[in-house]
Coordinates of C-alpha atoms (C1' of nucleotides) in Angstrom, one line a residue:
Chain A
X1 CA 100.4 123.0 113.3
X2 CA 102.5 123.0 116.6
X3 CA 102.0 119.3 116.8
X4 CA 103.3 118.9 113.2
X5 CA 106.2 121.1 113.9
X6 CA 107.2 119.2 117.1
X7 CA 107.0 115.9 115.3
X8 CA 109.0 117.0 112.3
X9 CA 111.5 118.7 114.4
X10 CA 112.3 115.6 116.4
X11 CA 112.1 113.1 113.4
X12 CA 114.2 115.2 111.1
X13 CA 111.3 115.2 108.8
X14 CA 110.9 111.7 107.9
X15 CA 108.3 109.1 108.8
X16 CA 105.6 111.4 110.3
X17 CA 102.1 110.3 109.3
X18 CA 99.0 112.3 109.4
X19 CA 97.7 109.9 112.1
X20 CA 100.8 110.7 114.2
X21 CA 100.3 114.4 113.8
X22 CA 96.7 113.9 114.9
X23 CA 97.5 111.8 117.9
X24 CA 100.1 114.5 119.0
X25 CA 97.5 117.2 118.7
X26 CA 94.9 115.2 120.6
X27 CA 92.4 114.9 118.0
X28 CA 91.1 112.4 115.4
X29 CA 92.9 111.8 112.1
X30 CA 89.8 112.8 110.3
X31 CA 89.7 116.2 112.3
X32 CA 92.9 117.1 110.8
X33 CA 91.3 117.0 107.4
X34 CA 88.7 119.3 108.6
X35 CA 91.4 122.0 108.9
X36 CA 93.9 121.0 106.2
X37 CA 92.6 119.4 103.1
X38 CA 95.8 117.6 102.3
X39 CA 99.2 116.8 103.8
X40 CA 100.9 119.3 101.5
X41 CA 98.6 122.0 102.7
X42 CA 99.2 121.1 106.5
X43 CA 102.9 121.3 106.0
X44 CA 103.0 124.6 104.1
X45 CA 100.6 126.2 106.7
X46 CA 103.1 124.9 109.3
X47 CA 105.9 126.5 107.5
X48 CA 104.2 129.8 107.3
X49 CA 103.2 129.5 110.8
X50 CA 106.9 128.9 111.7
X51 CA 108.0 131.9 109.8
X52 CA 105.6 134.0 111.8
X53 CA 106.9 132.6 115.2
X54 CA 110.4 133.1 114.2
X55 CA 110.0 136.5 112.9
X56 CA 112.1 135.7 109.8
X57 CA 111.7 139.3 108.5
X58 CA 113.3 140.5 111.8
X59 CA 116.2 138.1 111.6
X60 CA 117.2 139.2 108.2
X61 CA 117.1 142.8 109.0
X62 CA 120.8 143.0 110.0
X63 CA 121.9 141.5 106.7
X64 CA 119.7 143.9 104.8
X65 CA 121.2 146.9 106.4
X66 CA 124.7 146.1 105.7
X67 CA 126.5 146.5 102.3
X68 CA 129.2 144.9 100.3
X69 CA 131.0 142.0 101.6
X70 CA 129.7 142.4 105.1
X71 CA 126.2 141.9 103.5
X72 CA 127.2 138.7 102.1
X73 CA 128.6 137.5 105.4
X74 CA 125.6 138.5 107.3
X75 CA 123.2 137.0 104.7
X76 CA 125.0 133.7 105.0
X77 CA 124.9 133.8 108.7
X78 CA 121.2 134.8 108.9
X79 CA 120.0 132.2 106.4
X80 CA 122.5 129.5 107.6
X81 CA 121.2 129.9 111.2
X82 CA 117.6 129.7 109.9
X83 CA 118.0 126.5 108.1
X84 CA 118.1 124.4 111.1
X85 CA 114.7 126.0 112.5
X86 CA 112.8 125.0 109.3
X87 CA 114.7 121.8 108.5
X88 CA 112.1 119.3 109.6
X89 CA 109.3 120.8 107.5
X90 CA 111.7 121.4 104.7
X91 CA 112.7 117.7 104.6
X92 CA 109.2 116.5 104.7
X93 CA 108.3 118.9 101.8
X94 CA 111.4 117.9 99.8
X95 CA 110.5 114.2 100.2
X96 CA 107.0 114.9 98.9
X97 CA 108.2 116.9 95.9
X98 CA 108.6 113.8 93.6
X99 CA 105.1 112.6 94.0
X100 CA 103.1 115.7 95.0
X101 CA 102.7 118.7 92.6
X102 CA 101.5 121.1 95.5
X103 CA 104.4 120.2 97.7
X104 CA 106.9 120.9 94.9
X105 CA 105.3 124.2 94.2
X106 CA 105.2 125.2 97.9
X107 CA 108.8 124.4 98.5
X108 CA 109.7 126.0 95.3
X109 CA 108.1 129.3 96.3
X110 CA 110.0 129.2 99.7
X111 CA 113.3 128.5 97.9
X112 CA 112.5 131.3 95.4
X113 CA 112.3 133.6 98.3
X114 CA 115.7 132.5 99.5
X115 CA 117.0 133.1 96.0
X116 CA 116.0 136.7 96.2
X117 CA 118.0 137.1 99.3
X118 CA 120.9 135.5 97.5
X119 CA 120.5 138.0 94.7
X120 CA 120.2 140.8 96.9
X121 CA 123.5 139.8 98.5
X122 CA 125.3 139.4 95.2
X123 CA 123.7 142.9 94.2
X124 CA 125.5 144.5 97.2
X125 CA 128.7 142.9 96.1
X126 CA 128.4 144.2 92.7
X127 CA 127.6 147.7 93.9
X128 CA 130.9 148.1 95.4
X129 CA 132.6 146.2 92.5
X130 CA 133.8 143.3 94.6
X131 CA 132.1 140.5 92.6
X132 CA 134.7 138.3 90.7
X133 CA 134.9 139.3 87.2
X134 CA 134.2 135.9 86.1
X135 CA 130.6 136.1 87.2
X136 CA 127.4 137.6 85.9
X137 CA 125.1 138.5 88.8
X138 CA 122.9 135.7 87.7
X139 CA 125.4 133.0 87.8
X140 CA 126.8 134.1 91.1
X141 CA 123.3 134.0 92.5
X142 CA 122.9 130.6 91.2
X143 CA 126.1 129.5 92.8
X144 CA 125.4 131.2 96.2
X145 CA 121.9 129.9 96.2
X146 CA 123.1 126.3 95.6
X147 CA 125.8 126.5 98.1
X148 CA 123.2 127.6 100.7
X149 CA 120.7 124.9 99.8
X150 CA 119.1 122.9 102.6
X151 CA 120.5 119.8 100.9
X152 CA 124.1 121.0 101.3
X153 CA 123.4 122.0 104.9
X154 CA 122.1 118.5 105.6
X155 CA 125.0 116.9 104.1
X156 CA 127.6 118.9 106.0
X157 CA 125.8 118.8 109.2
X158 CA 124.7 115.3 109.4
X159 CA 126.9 113.2 107.0
X160 CA 130.1 115.1 107.7
X161 CA 129.3 115.9 111.3
X162 CA 130.0 119.6 111.3
X163 CA 128.6 121.7 114.0
X164 CA 126.3 124.6 113.2
X165 CA 129.0 127.1 114.0
X166 CA 131.5 125.4 111.8
X167 CA 128.9 125.3 109.0
X168 CA 128.3 129.0 109.2
X169 CA 131.7 130.1 109.5
X170 CA 133.0 127.8 106.6
X171 CA 130.2 128.8 104.3
X172 CA 131.0 132.4 104.9
X173 CA 134.7 131.7 103.9
X174 CA 133.7 129.6 101.1
X175 CA 131.4 132.2 99.6
X176 CA 133.9 135.0 100.3
X177 CA 136.7 133.0 98.5
X178 CA 134.7 132.1 95.4
X179 CA 132.6 135.2 94.9
X180 CA 134.5 138.2 96.1
X181 CA 137.3 139.5 94.1
Chain B
X1 CA 117.9 96.4 84.2
X2 CA 118.1 97.9 80.8
X3 CA 114.3 98.8 81.0
X4 CA 114.9 100.3 84.5
X5 CA 117.7 102.3 83.1
X6 CA 115.8 103.6 80.3
X7 CA 112.7 104.6 82.2
X8 CA 114.7 106.3 85.0
X9 CA 116.8 108.1 82.5
X10 CA 113.9 109.5 80.7
X11 CA 111.8 110.3 83.7
X12 CA 114.6 111.7 85.8
X13 CA 114.2 109.2 88.4
X14 CA 110.6 109.9 89.6
X15 CA 107.3 108.3 89.1
X16 CA 108.8 105.0 87.7
X17 CA 106.8 102.0 89.2
X18 CA 107.6 98.3 89.2
X19 CA 104.7 97.7 86.8
X20 CA 106.2 100.3 84.4
X21 CA 109.6 98.6 84.4
X22 CA 107.8 95.2 84.0
X23 CA 105.9 96.4 80.9
X24 CA 109.1 98.2 79.4
X25 CA 111.0 94.9 79.8
X26 CA 108.1 92.9 78.2
X27 CA 107.5 90.7 81.1
X28 CA 104.8 90.6 83.9
X29 CA 105.1 92.6 87.1
X30 CA 105.6 89.4 89.2
X31 CA 108.3 88.1 86.9
X32 CA 110.4 91.1 87.9
X33 CA 110.1 89.9 91.5
X34 CA 111.6 86.5 90.4
X35 CA 114.8 88.3 89.6
X36 CA 114.9 91.1 92.1
X37 CA 113.4 90.7 95.6
X38 CA 112.7 94.4 96.2
X39 CA 112.6 97.5 94.4
X40 CA 115.8 98.7 96.1
X41 CA 117.5 95.6 94.9
X42 CA 116.6 96.2 91.4
X43 CA 117.8 99.7 91.6
X44 CA 121.2 99.0 93.0
X45 CA 121.6 96.1 90.8
X46 CA 120.8 98.5 88.0
X47 CA 123.3 101.0 89.3
X48 CA 126.2 98.3 89.4
X49 CA 125.2 97.2 85.8
X50 CA 125.6 100.8 84.7
X51 CA 128.9 101.1 86.3
X52 CA 130.1 98.2 84.3
X53 CA 128.7 99.4 81.1
X54 CA 130.2 102.9 81.6
X55 CA 133.5 101.4 82.7
X56 CA 133.7 103.8 85.7
X57 CA 137.2 102.6 86.6
X58 CA 138.4 103.4 83.2
X59 CA 136.9 106.9 83.1
X60 CA 138.5 107.9 86.3
X61 CA 142.1 106.6 85.2
X62 CA 143.1 110.0 83.9
X63 CA 142.4 111.7 87.3
X64 CA 144.2 109.1 89.2
X65 CA 147.2 109.4 87.1
X66 CA 147.6 113.2 87.6
X67 CA 148.8 114.9 90.7
X68 CA 148.4 118.2 92.5
X69 CA 145.9 120.7 91.4
X70 CA 145.7 118.9 88.0
X71 CA 144.4 116.0 89.7
X72 CA 141.6 118.0 91.5
X73 CA 140.5 119.5 88.2
X74 CA 140.4 116.2 86.4
X75 CA 138.6 114.6 89.3
X76 CA 136.0 117.4 89.3
X77 CA 135.6 116.7 85.5
X78 CA 135.5 112.9 85.7
X79 CA 132.9 112.8 88.4
X80 CA 131.0 115.7 87.2
X81 CA 130.6 114.2 83.9
X82 CA 129.7 110.9 85.5
X83 CA 126.8 112.2 87.5
X84 CA 124.4 112.7 84.5
X85 CA 124.8 109.1 83.6
X86 CA 123.8 107.9 86.9
X87 CA 121.4 110.6 87.8
X88 CA 118.2 108.8 87.0
X89 CA 118.9 105.8 89.3
X90 CA 120.6 108.1 91.9
X91 CA 117.4 110.3 92.1
X92 CA 115.2 107.2 92.5
X93 CA 117.5 105.9 95.3
X94 CA 117.7 109.1 97.0
X95 CA 113.8 109.4 97.0
X96 CA 113.6 105.9 98.7
X97 CA 116.0 106.8 101.3
X98 CA 113.5 108.2 103.8
X99 CA 111.3 105.0 103.9
X100 CA 113.7 102.2 102.7
X101 CA 116.6 101.2 104.8
X102 CA 118.3 99.1 102.0
X103 CA 118.0 102.1 99.6
X104 CA 119.6 104.4 102.1
X105 CA 122.5 101.9 102.5
X106 CA 123.1 101.3 98.9
X107 CA 123.2 104.9 98.1
X108 CA 125.3 105.7 101.1
X109 CA 127.8 103.1 99.8
X110 CA 128.0 104.6 96.4
X111 CA 128.5 108.2 97.8
X112 CA 131.2 106.6 100.2
X113 CA 133.0 105.7 97.1
X114 CA 132.8 109.1 95.8
X115 CA 134.1 110.4 99.0
X116 CA 137.1 108.4 98.6
X117 CA 137.8 109.9 95.2
X118 CA 137.4 113.3 96.8
X119 CA 139.7 112.3 99.6
X120 CA 142.4 111.2 97.2
X121 CA 142.2 114.4 95.2
X122 CA 142.6 116.3 98.5
X123 CA 145.5 114.1 99.4
X124 CA 147.1 115.0 96.0
X125 CA 146.6 118.7 96.8
X126 CA 148.2 118.3 100.2
X127 CA 151.1 116.4 98.8
X128 CA 152.4 119.4 96.8
X129 CA 151.5 121.6 99.7
X130 CA 148.8 123.5 97.8
X131 CA 145.8 122.8 100.2
X132 CA 144.6 126.1 101.8
X133 CA 146.0 126.3 105.4
X134 CA 142.5 126.9 106.9
X135 CA 141.6 123.0 106.0
X136 CA 142.4 119.9 107.4
X137 CA 142.3 117.0 104.8
X138 CA 139.1 115.9 106.6
X139 CA 137.3 119.1 106.4
X140 CA 138.4 119.8 102.8
X141 CA 137.3 116.3 101.7
X142 CA 133.8 117.2 103.4
X143 CA 133.6 120.3 101.5
X144 CA 134.6 119.0 98.1
X145 CA 132.2 116.0 98.5
X146 CA 129.3 118.2 99.4
X147 CA 130.0 120.6 96.4
X148 CA 130.1 117.6 94.1
X149 CA 126.9 116.1 95.4
X150 CA 124.3 114.9 92.9
X151 CA 121.8 117.2 94.8
X152 CA 124.0 120.3 94.1
X153 CA 124.4 119.3 90.3
X154 CA 120.6 118.8 90.1
X155 CA 120.2 122.3 91.4
X156 CA 122.5 123.9 89.1
X157 CA 121.6 121.8 86.1
X158 CA 117.9 122.0 86.3
X159 CA 116.8 124.7 88.7
X160 CA 119.3 127.2 87.5
X161 CA 119.6 125.8 83.8
X162 CA 123.3 125.4 83.6
X163 CA 124.6 123.5 80.8
X164 CA 126.8 120.5 81.6
X165 CA 129.9 122.1 80.3
X166 CA 129.1 125.2 82.3
X167 CA 128.7 123.0 85.4
X168 CA 131.9 121.1 85.1
X169 CA 134.0 124.5 84.3
X170 CA 132.4 126.3 87.1
X171 CA 132.8 123.7 89.6
X172 CA 136.5 123.4 88.7
X173 CA 136.9 127.2 89.3
X174 CA 134.8 126.9 92.6
X175 CA 136.9 124.1 94.0
X176 CA 140.1 125.7 92.9
X177 CA 139.3 129.0 94.4
X178 CA 138.1 127.5 97.7
X179 CA 140.4 124.8 98.2
X180 CA 143.8 125.5 96.6
X181 CA 146.1 128.1 98.2
Chain C
dT1 C1' 62.9 125.3 126.0
dC2 C1' 64.0 124.3 121.3
dC3 C1' 66.9 124.6 117.3
dT4 C1' 70.9 125.4 114.9
dT5 C1' 75.7 125.6 114.4
dT6 C1' 80.3 124.2 115.0
dG7 C1' 83.7 121.1 116.0
dC8 C1' 84.6 117.1 116.8
dT9 C1' 84.0 111.4 116.9
dT10 C1' 83.8 106.6 115.0
dG11 C1' 83.9 103.6 111.4
dA12 C1' 84.1 102.3 106.9
dC13 C1' 85.9 102.6 102.4
dA14 C1' 88.5 103.7 97.9
dC15 C1' 93.0 104.2 95.7
dC16 C1' 97.9 103.2 95.0
dG17 C1' 102.2 101.1 95.0
dT18 C1' 104.9 97.3 97.0
dG19 C1' 105.5 92.7 98.2
dT20 C1' 103.6 87.7 98.7
dA21 C1' 101.4 83.6 97.4
dA22 C1' 99.5 79.9 94.5
dA23 C1' 98.1 77.5 90.5
dG24 C1' 98.8 76.9 85.6
dT25 C1' 101.5 77.4 81.0
dT26 C1' 105.3 76.8 77.8
dG27 C1' 109.6 75.3 76.0
dA28 C1' 114.1 73.2 76.5
dC29 C1' 116.6 69.6 77.6
dA30 C1' 117.9 64.6 79.2
Chain D
dT1 C1' 108.3 60.9 78.7
dG2 C1' 109.4 63.5 82.5
dT3 C1' 111.4 67.3 84.7
dC4 C1' 112.9 71.9 85.5
dA5 C1' 113.1 76.8 84.7
dA6 C1' 111.1 80.9 83.5
dC7 C1' 107.2 83.0 83.1
dT8 C1' 102.0 83.9 83.4
dT9 C1' 97.4 85.2 85.7
dT10 C1' 94.8 86.0 89.5
dA11 C1' 94.4 87.3 94.0
dC12 C1' 95.5 89.2 98.4
dA13 C1' 97.8 91.8 102.4
dC14 C1' 99.6 95.9 104.0
dG15 C1' 100.5 101.1 104.8
dG16 C1' 99.4 105.7 103.9
dT17 C1' 96.4 109.3 102.0
dG18 C1' 92.2 110.9 101.3
dT19 C1' 86.6 110.7 101.3
dC20 C1' 82.1 109.9 103.2
dA21 C1' 78.4 109.5 106.3
dA22 C1' 76.2 109.3 110.6
dG23 C1' 76.3 110.7 115.3
dC24 C1' 77.3 113.4 119.4
dA25 C1' 78.0 117.3 122.7
dA26 C1' 78.4 121.9 123.9
dA27 C1' 77.5 127.0 122.9
dG28 C1' 74.3 130.5 121.8
dG29 C1' 70.4 132.6 120.0
dA30 C1' 65.0 132.9 119.3

DNA sequence: TCCTTTGCTTGACACCGTGTAAAGTTGACA
DNA sequence: TGTCAACTTTACACGGTGTCAAGCAAAGGA
């Protein structure tokens, strides 16, 4: 899993074959299949492993503790800064989605978890009556979740050349401007 | 190209093979290669063909004629309503990006054209001094372009279940709230 | 010491989809 | 009658995933 992680990180998630991973791990290609039945399984296991190492729960603690607009800000920051860490695996999983049912499900699950984070931030906003009137909590969550998607991050970071700091700052402003009333 | 179009439209852009297209067109798989050297070439030709049929220039005329905030609104509407028409081909091209250089370039080109549309809308906003002070025209264009990306449309339309009307309306509000001062 | 288990190795192969190649058919047109 | 263009069928190369089988080496218990 560490080999997978390394390769995906440096390649940005594309063009990493099972044989590359095996070579990097110092074992034969077949040996990889002794541990992980499919490529999708290897990727999702690696993702879980990365969550462990990065202590995702810990890094989201600050945002969970806050409330109202501050909570939104902290959530955007926390998740926004987590994206680059998982980006390699994410990209690989996203690429497999079209052809591989298991990959689609795995990535869908992870994104559903992110959606819960978004819903919680929106909930906090509603609690202090600062959610713009035009939104239901549902649609606001949809919007926040889409804005904070990995795809959008990729576009802004790589195609537009934004720095990570810029990204977080501007996403905080964007979400505040569009959701907070 | 019509066969390609049909298939990609009904499949949402995934899982359409050269042989499927050939069958749908009523010719052999090899005959397809007599007309289009590669899959990427077929897809991009189809995209151009669709632009022709849809008269993309015509449908953008209204937004080009307007100015200021109205121009932004009309641009969001025009492009937002064009996305579903090209979505099938777009998805297929996006999926090929990781492995196929030509597909990446073709899709990049098309998106660059969209970016010009975004830049023009931002320019119109600047001309009447309504672009929020926090933005350069560059970063505002980046943001508008990313918000109006096909990926974001997919997410809102399919994963969040928004209707096309909702999508356009809410994107108009979002862009106004976040860009117009 | 022998036997078994565990974790690997090598090598071969099936499947899929893209793309290439070659030889043959059909119909239009000069 | 001959030629050309569009197409057909058949076959194959390639790359990547996943499967299968036989074998090997080290650890550990009886």
